[in-house]
Structure formats: C-alpha cells, structure tokens
Amino acid sequence: GESVGLHLPTLSVQEGDNSIINCAYSNSASDYFIWYKQESGKGPQFIIDIRSNMDKRQGQRVTVLLNKTVKHLSLQIAATQPGDSAVYFCAEITYNTDKLIFGTGTRLQVFP
Amino acid sequence: NAGVTQTPKFQVLKTGQSMTLQCAQDMNHEYMSWYRQDPGMGLRLIHYSVGAGITDQGEVPNGYNVSRSTTEDFPLRLLSAAPSQTSVYFCASSHTVGRSGVTEAFFGQGTRLTVV
C-alpha cells in the first residue's frame, strides 16, 4: 500500500553542525508534505511544509527539499542545537484522500 | 487559547472494558483525526473527520468507533479493549485538509492507554 518511510532511524550530530533528515515516499500522487518534531512525552509539532509544485522551502534554520523524480524529501537543520534533539516525522497528504499519513520517524541526537 | 485538549492523559483498562477518549478543539477547525503511536514507531491514522457529521476510516480503524456531532468534539470509542490497543493516542485538528487546501495540524498532548 501507500507508505511514507525514513532511511535513518537515528541521527547523531555535534552541536553547531548541520543536520539532514531524509524521507522516502511511495505515493507519487502525494500533494503536500509536512515535517513534524516530537519531543519526549509531547504531541507532534509542525515545523515546515511544502506543496508538490515546489522544490524547496525555507524557514528559520530549516529547509525542506522535495525531489519528486525520486520521491524523496529532506529536512535540513542549520547550526543544530541541543533543543533540536527530538524525533522528526515526515507526513504526506493526497488531496483526494484527505488522509494525513506519517512516516516512522528519525531520532535526532545532538552532542555538545 | 486551549488548542486541542485530550482527556484523560492516562488510563488503564482491563481486557473487554469499554471507554471513550475525549478530544476537543477551540479553533473552529473542520478537520479532526485520531492517531495511535506505539513505542519507537510513527503515528498511524485511526479515523478522521472532514467536518461535523462526516467520519471516515484511516489506516487502522478496527476496534475503534468515532462520531462527530459537533465541530469542536471528536471522541474515540473503544468498545471492547484488547492488549493490542495499548498505545499513546493523539488527536489532531486543522483547517480543511484535502480538496480545499491544507494547513498545519495541531496535536493534543496525548492519552497513554494501557490494556491489561
């Protein structure tokens, strides 16, 4: 069936370095993608989104890249900070299904 | 501004018991949904609703019922709890997801359910 998955379950980076979290999706009809951050014991929190007619979108310290040719999504975090430590999920929506489907998540660990 | 409120935060049930997880939002969002999150895994969609009076099944609907009688509330019912339903449950809401455009989904803090 349709699914959204992640390449790396755990990513460890040093404070100040850039982080790249990857996500592969299998549904070529996906219209909209969202990255969420989930800290321990909390619900997911919106980070950034991108529509399928875009290749790149930037926010504050975060950039999302979308490569529709290979069905790949990435989240780049610049100058990673200890507060960035969390589990990151990509999620996708296909407009004709109204379903927001999540991937399995990547844990980001930031070391001093 | 309360956002999305889930109750209870914690619950222990015996196998076969029934209960309702409550979810309320005060943002006048049309779209609401329920997810479950098992340890070390992502969120799986149980049921969702695009507006009052409309509900639909997600990825893992079996064993759960929902209703949407008002815009604000979207309760999730477990009719006969099973150990396999031990999980953390999240409710989310957003302005319309899908044909009319999308916005970010806001999540509640979760309900941790244990079925023994």
mmCIF file of N, CA, C and O in Angstrom, chain B residues 32-87:
data_model
loop_
_atom_site.group_PDB
_atom_site.id
_atom_site.type_symbol
_atom_site.label_atom_id
_atom_site.label_comp_id
_atom_site.label_asym_id
_atom_site.label_seq_id
_atom_site.Cartn_x
_atom_site.Cartn_y
_atom_site.Cartn_z
ATOM 1 N N MET B 32 -10.569 16.895 11.893
ATOM 2 C CA MET B 32 -10.049 16.303 13.116
ATOM 3 C C MET B 32 -9.708 14.848 12.850
ATOM 4 O O MET B 32 -10.299 14.202 11.969
ATOM 5 N N SER B 33 -8.748 14.335 13.613
ATOM 6 C CA SER B 33 -8.296 12.973 13.374
ATOM 7 C C SER B 33 -7.750 12.366 14.652
ATOM 8 O O SER B 33 -7.397 13.075 15.594
ATOM 9 N N TRP B 34 -7.692 11.040 14.662
ATOM 10 C CA TRP B 34 -7.118 10.280 15.769
ATOM 11 C C TRP B 34 -5.986 9.408 15.233
ATOM 12 O O TRP B 34 -6.124 8.759 14.186
ATOM 13 N N TYR B 35 -4.883 9.388 15.992
ATOM 14 C CA TYR B 35 -3.739 8.554 15.673
ATOM 15 C C TYR B 35 -3.375 7.725 16.900
ATOM 16 O O TYR B 35 -3.625 8.114 18.035
ATOM 17 N N ARG B 36 -2.726 6.613 16.656
ATOM 18 C CA ARG B 36 -2.087 5.875 17.727
ATOM 19 C C ARG B 36 -0.595 5.787 17.434
ATOM 20 O O ARG B 36 -0.175 5.729 16.263
ATOM 21 N N GLN B 37 0.183 5.812 18.507
ATOM 22 C CA GLN B 37 1.634 5.743 18.371
ATOM 23 C C GLN B 37 2.155 4.668 19.308
ATOM 24 O O GLN B 37 2.079 4.806 20.529
ATOM 25 N N ASP B 38 2.690 3.619 18.734
ATOM 26 C CA ASP B 38 3.278 2.539 19.510
ATOM 27 C C ASP B 38 4.758 2.839 19.748
ATOM 28 O O ASP B 38 5.369 3.610 18.990
ATOM 29 N N PRO B 39 5.363 2.250 20.774
ATOM 30 C CA PRO B 39 6.751 2.581 21.132
ATOM 31 C C PRO B 39 7.714 2.478 19.958
ATOM 32 O O PRO B 39 7.745 1.462 19.265
ATOM 33 N N GLY B 40 8.499 3.525 19.751
ATOM 34 C CA GLY B 40 9.503 3.530 18.697
ATOM 35 C C GLY B 40 8.954 3.566 17.301
ATOM 36 O O GLY B 40 9.689 3.310 16.333
ATOM 37 N N MET B 41 7.683 3.914 17.176
ATOM 38 C CA MET B 41 7.078 3.916 15.848
ATOM 39 C C MET B 41 6.429 5.263 15.541
ATOM 40 O O MET B 41 6.314 6.131 16.403
ATOM 41 N N GLY B 42 6.008 5.387 14.312
ATOM 42 C CA GLY B 42 5.331 6.606 13.908
ATOM 43 C C GLY B 42 3.866 6.587 14.277
ATOM 44 O O GLY B 42 3.380 5.688 14.962
ATOM 45 N N LEU B 43 3.148 7.594 13.825
ATOM 46 C CA LEU B 43 1.729 7.711 14.113
ATOM 47 C C LEU B 43 0.925 7.054 12.998
ATOM 48 O O LEU B 43 1.194 7.279 11.818
ATOM 49 N N ARG B 44 -0.036 6.272 13.403
ATOM 50 C CA ARG B 44 -0.918 5.615 12.434
ATOM 51 C C ARG B 44 -2.328 6.161 12.568
ATOM 52 O O ARG B 44 -2.878 6.255 13.663
ATOM 53 N N LEU B 45 -2.910 6.497 11.445
ATOM 54 C CA LEU B 45 -4.220 7.138 11.417
ATOM 55 C C LEU B 45 -5.324 6.117 11.690
ATOM 56 O O LEU B 45 -5.422 5.097 11.004
ATOM 57 N N ILE B 46 -6.167 6.411 12.682
ATOM 58 C CA ILE B 46 -7.250 5.505 13.053
ATOM 59 C C ILE B 46 -8.535 5.892 12.321
ATOM 60 O O ILE B 46 -9.109 5.108 11.567
ATOM 61 N N HIS B 47 -9.026 7.093 12.614
ATOM 62 C CA HIS B 47 -10.216 7.648 11.968
ATOM 63 C C HIS B 47 -10.007 9.136 11.788
ATOM 64 O O HIS B 47 -9.199 9.751 12.480
ATOM 65 N N TYR B 48 -10.772 9.709 10.861
ATOM 66 C CA TYR B 48 -10.701 11.148 10.680
ATOM 67 C C TYR B 48 -12.053 11.687 10.268
ATOM 68 O O TYR B 48 -12.960 10.927 9.894
ATOM 69 N N SER B 49 -12.156 13.011 10.349
ATOM 70 C CA SER B 49 -13.423 13.665 10.027
ATOM 71 C C SER B 49 -13.125 14.991 9.336
ATOM 72 O O SER B 49 -12.314 15.772 9.819
ATOM 73 N N VAL B 50 -13.787 15.240 8.223
ATOM 74 C CA VAL B 50 -13.583 16.485 7.493
ATOM 75 C C VAL B 50 -14.617 17.545 7.879
ATOM 76 O O VAL B 50 -14.579 18.657 7.354
ATOM 77 N N GLY B 51 -15.519 17.189 8.761
ATOM 78 C CA GLY B 51 -16.499 18.146 9.233
ATOM 79 C C GLY B 51 -17.563 17.452 10.062
ATOM 80 O O GLY B 51 -17.634 16.221 10.094
ATOM 81 N N ALA B 52 -18.390 18.250 10.742
ATOM 82 C CA ALA B 52 -19.439 17.689 11.586
ATOM 83 C C ALA B 52 -20.344 16.775 10.781
ATOM 84 O O ALA B 52 -20.765 17.122 9.671
ATOM 85 N N GLY B 53 -20.606 15.593 11.333
ATOM 86 C CA GLY B 53 -21.470 14.615 10.693
ATOM 87 C C GLY B 53 -20.783 13.710 9.693
ATOM 88 O O GLY B 53 -21.413 12.818 9.124
ATOM 89 N N ILE B 54 -19.476 13.915 9.493
ATOM 90 C CA ILE B 54 -18.741 13.141 8.490
ATOM 91 C C ILE B 54 -17.529 12.485 9.149
ATOM 92 O O ILE B 54 -16.706 13.160 9.766
ATOM 93 N N THR B 55 -17.435 11.163 9.042
ATOM 94 C CA THR B 55 -16.255 10.459 9.530
ATOM 95 C C THR B 55 -15.820 9.432 8.503
ATOM 96 O O THR B 55 -16.627 9.005 7.656
ATOM 97 N N ASP B 56 -14.554 9.043 8.593
ATOM 98 C CA ASP B 56 -14.046 8.054 7.651
ATOM 99 C C ASP B 56 -12.912 7.279 8.313
ATOM 100 O O ASP B 56 -12.323 7.734 9.301
ATOM 101 N N GLN B 57 -12.615 6.111 7.745
ATOM 102 C CA GLN B 57 -11.600 5.251 8.321
ATOM 103 C C GLN B 57 -10.207 5.641 7.855
ATOM 104 O O GLN B 57 -10.008 6.057 6.711
ATOM 105 N N GLY B 58 -9.249 5.437 8.759
ATOM 106 C CA GLY B 58 -7.855 5.665 8.422
ATOM 107 C C GLY B 58 -7.155 4.361 8.126
ATOM 108 O O GLY B 58 -7.727 3.451 7.522
ATOM 109 N N GLU B 59 -5.909 4.248 8.576
ATOM 110 C CA GLU B 59 -5.086 3.058 8.302
ATOM 111 C C GLU B 59 -5.425 1.873 9.198
ATOM 112 O O GLU B 59 -5.349 0.716 8.771
ATOM 113 N N VAL B 60 -5.793 2.163 10.455
ATOM 114 C CA VAL B 60 -6.007 1.101 11.445
ATOM 115 C C VAL B 60 -7.314 1.324 12.206
ATOM 116 O O VAL B 60 -7.303 1.562 13.418
ATOM 117 N N PRO B 61 -8.471 1.232 11.558
ATOM 118 C CA PRO B 61 -9.739 1.565 12.204
ATOM 119 C C PRO B 61 -10.361 0.475 13.083
ATOM 120 O O PRO B 61 -11.232 0.775 13.911
ATOM 121 N N ASN B 62 -9.923 -0.781 12.902
ATOM 122 C CA ASN B 62 -10.594 -1.895 13.580
ATOM 123 C C ASN B 62 -10.487 -1.777 15.102
ATOM 124 O O ASN B 62 -9.420 -1.583 15.657
ATOM 125 N N GLY B 63 -11.646 -1.947 15.765
ATOM 126 C CA GLY B 63 -11.689 -1.883 17.219
ATOM 127 C C GLY B 63 -12.010 -0.502 17.764
ATOM 128 O O GLY B 63 -12.103 -0.326 18.988
ATOM 129 N N TYR B 64 -12.184 0.469 16.871
ATOM 130 C CA TYR B 64 -12.444 1.849 17.279
ATOM 131 C C TYR B 64 -13.659 2.411 16.542
ATOM 132 O O TYR B 64 -13.858 2.131 15.365
ATOM 133 N N ASN B 65 -14.433 3.207 17.248
ATOM 134 C CA ASN B 65 -15.531 3.946 16.625
ATOM 135 C C ASN B 65 -15.373 5.428 16.925
ATOM 136 O O ASN B 65 -14.825 5.810 17.962
ATOM 137 N N VAL B 66 -15.878 6.259 16.026
ATOM 138 C CA VAL B 66 -15.853 7.704 16.239
ATOM 139 C C VAL B 66 -17.199 8.284 15.814
ATOM 140 O O VAL B 66 -17.974 7.648 15.092
ATOM 141 N N SER B 67 -17.425 9.496 16.273
ATOM 142 C CA SER B 67 -18.578 10.274 15.834
ATOM 143 C C SER B 67 -18.179 11.740 15.843
ATOM 144 O O SER B 67 -17.243 12.135 16.546
ATOM 145 N N ARG B 68 -18.881 12.548 15.072
ATOM 146 C CA ARG B 68 -18.566 13.978 15.019
ATOM 147 C C ARG B 68 -19.897 14.747 14.979
ATOM 148 O O ARG B 68 -20.355 15.197 13.941
ATOM 149 N N SER B 69 -20.498 14.873 16.150
ATOM 150 C CA SER B 69 -21.790 15.553 16.229
ATOM 151 C C SER B 69 -21.631 17.075 16.262
ATOM 152 O O SER B 69 -22.573 17.808 15.918
ATOM 153 N N THR B 70 -20.464 17.559 16.672
ATOM 154 C CA THR B 70 -20.195 18.995 16.684
ATOM 155 C C THR B 70 -18.843 19.251 16.043
ATOM 156 O O THR B 70 -18.029 18.337 15.911
ATOM 157 N N THR B 71 -18.582 20.492 15.669
ATOM 158 C CA THR B 71 -17.278 20.845 15.109
ATOM 159 C C THR B 71 -16.174 20.693 16.142
ATOM 160 O O THR B 71 -15.051 20.323 15.824
ATOM 161 N N GLU B 72 -16.507 20.970 17.419
ATOM 162 C CA GLU B 72 -15.486 21.042 18.455
ATOM 163 C C GLU B 72 -15.005 19.681 18.961
ATOM 164 O O GLU B 72 -13.881 19.546 19.401
ATOM 165 N N ASP B 73 -15.880 18.672 18.946
ATOM 166 C CA ASP B 73 -15.577 17.416 19.643
ATOM 167 C C ASP B 73 -15.458 16.234 18.694
ATOM 168 O O ASP B 73 -16.238 16.105 17.741
ATOM 169 N N PHE B 74 -14.525 15.347 19.010
ATOM 170 C CA PHE B 74 -14.305 14.159 18.171
ATOM 171 C C PHE B 74 -13.879 13.009 19.092
ATOM 172 O O PHE B 74 -12.706 12.664 19.184
ATOM 173 N N PRO B 75 -14.836 12.380 19.775
ATOM 174 C CA PRO B 75 -14.487 11.301 20.706
ATOM 175 C C PRO B 75 -14.140 9.992 19.993
ATOM 176 O O PRO B 75 -14.694 9.678 18.931
ATOM 177 N N LEU B 76 -13.248 9.246 20.609
ATOM 178 C CA LEU B 76 -12.821 7.942 20.099
ATOM 179 C C LEU B 76 -13.272 6.875 21.095
ATOM 180 O O LEU B 76 -12.926 6.938 22.268
ATOM 181 N N ARG B 77 -14.008 5.893 20.608
ATOM 182 C CA ARG B 77 -14.562 4.861 21.493
ATOM 183 C C ARG B 77 -13.896 3.510 21.266
ATOM 184 O O ARG B 77 -13.741 3.073 20.124
ATOM 185 N N LEU B 78 -13.516 2.888 22.364
ATOM 186 C CA LEU B 78 -13.052 1.510 22.338
ATOM 187 C C LEU B 78 -14.183 0.678 22.944
ATOM 188 O O LEU B 78 -14.506 0.826 24.120
ATOM 189 N N LEU B 79 -14.798 -0.175 22.157
ATOM 190 C CA LEU B 79 -15.969 -0.912 22.619
ATOM 191 C C LEU B 79 -15.601 -2.092 23.505
ATOM 192 O O LEU B 79 -16.299 -2.411 24.457
ATOM 193 N N SER B 80 -14.490 -2.757 23.193
ATOM 194 C CA SER B 80 -14.032 -3.912 23.957
ATOM 195 C C SER B 80 -12.508 -3.921 23.892
ATOM 196 O O SER B 80 -11.933 -4.449 22.949
ATOM 197 N N ALA B 81 -11.884 -3.312 24.889
ATOM 198 C CA ALA B 81 -10.438 -3.091 24.841
ATOM 199 C C ALA B 81 -9.653 -4.395 24.799
ATOM 200 O O ALA B 81 -10.014 -5.394 25.444
ATOM 201 N N ALA B 82 -8.576 -4.367 24.031
ATOM 202 C CA ALA B 82 -7.676 -5.509 23.912
ATOM 203 C C ALA B 82 -6.251 -5.048 24.199
ATOM 204 O O ALA B 82 -5.925 -3.873 23.973
ATOM 205 N N PRO B 83 -5.379 -5.956 24.689
ATOM 206 C CA PRO B 83 -3.984 -5.568 24.972
ATOM 207 C C PRO B 83 -3.291 -4.945 23.764
ATOM 208 O O PRO B 83 -2.411 -4.098 23.927
ATOM 209 N N SER B 84 -3.676 -5.348 22.556
ATOM 210 C CA SER B 84 -3.072 -4.792 21.344
ATOM 211 C C SER B 84 -3.395 -3.305 21.160
ATOM 212 O O SER B 84 -2.776 -2.637 20.325
ATOM 213 N N GLN B 85 -4.344 -2.804 21.914
ATOM 214 C CA GLN B 85 -4.694 -1.394 21.833
ATOM 215 C C GLN B 85 -3.923 -0.537 22.837
ATOM 216 O O GLN B 85 -4.140 0.681 22.906
ATOM 217 N N THR B 86 -3.016 -1.155 23.564
ATOM 218 C CA THR B 86 -2.115 -0.389 24.427
ATOM 219 C C THR B 86 -1.249 0.491 23.548
ATOM 220 O O THR B 86 -0.544 -0.001 22.669
ATOM 221 N N SER B 87 -1.310 1.795 23.786
ATOM 222 C CA SER B 87 -0.628 2.733 22.907
ATOM 223 C C SER B 87 -0.796 4.143 23.463
ATOM 224 O O SER B 87 -1.465 4.357 24.472
#
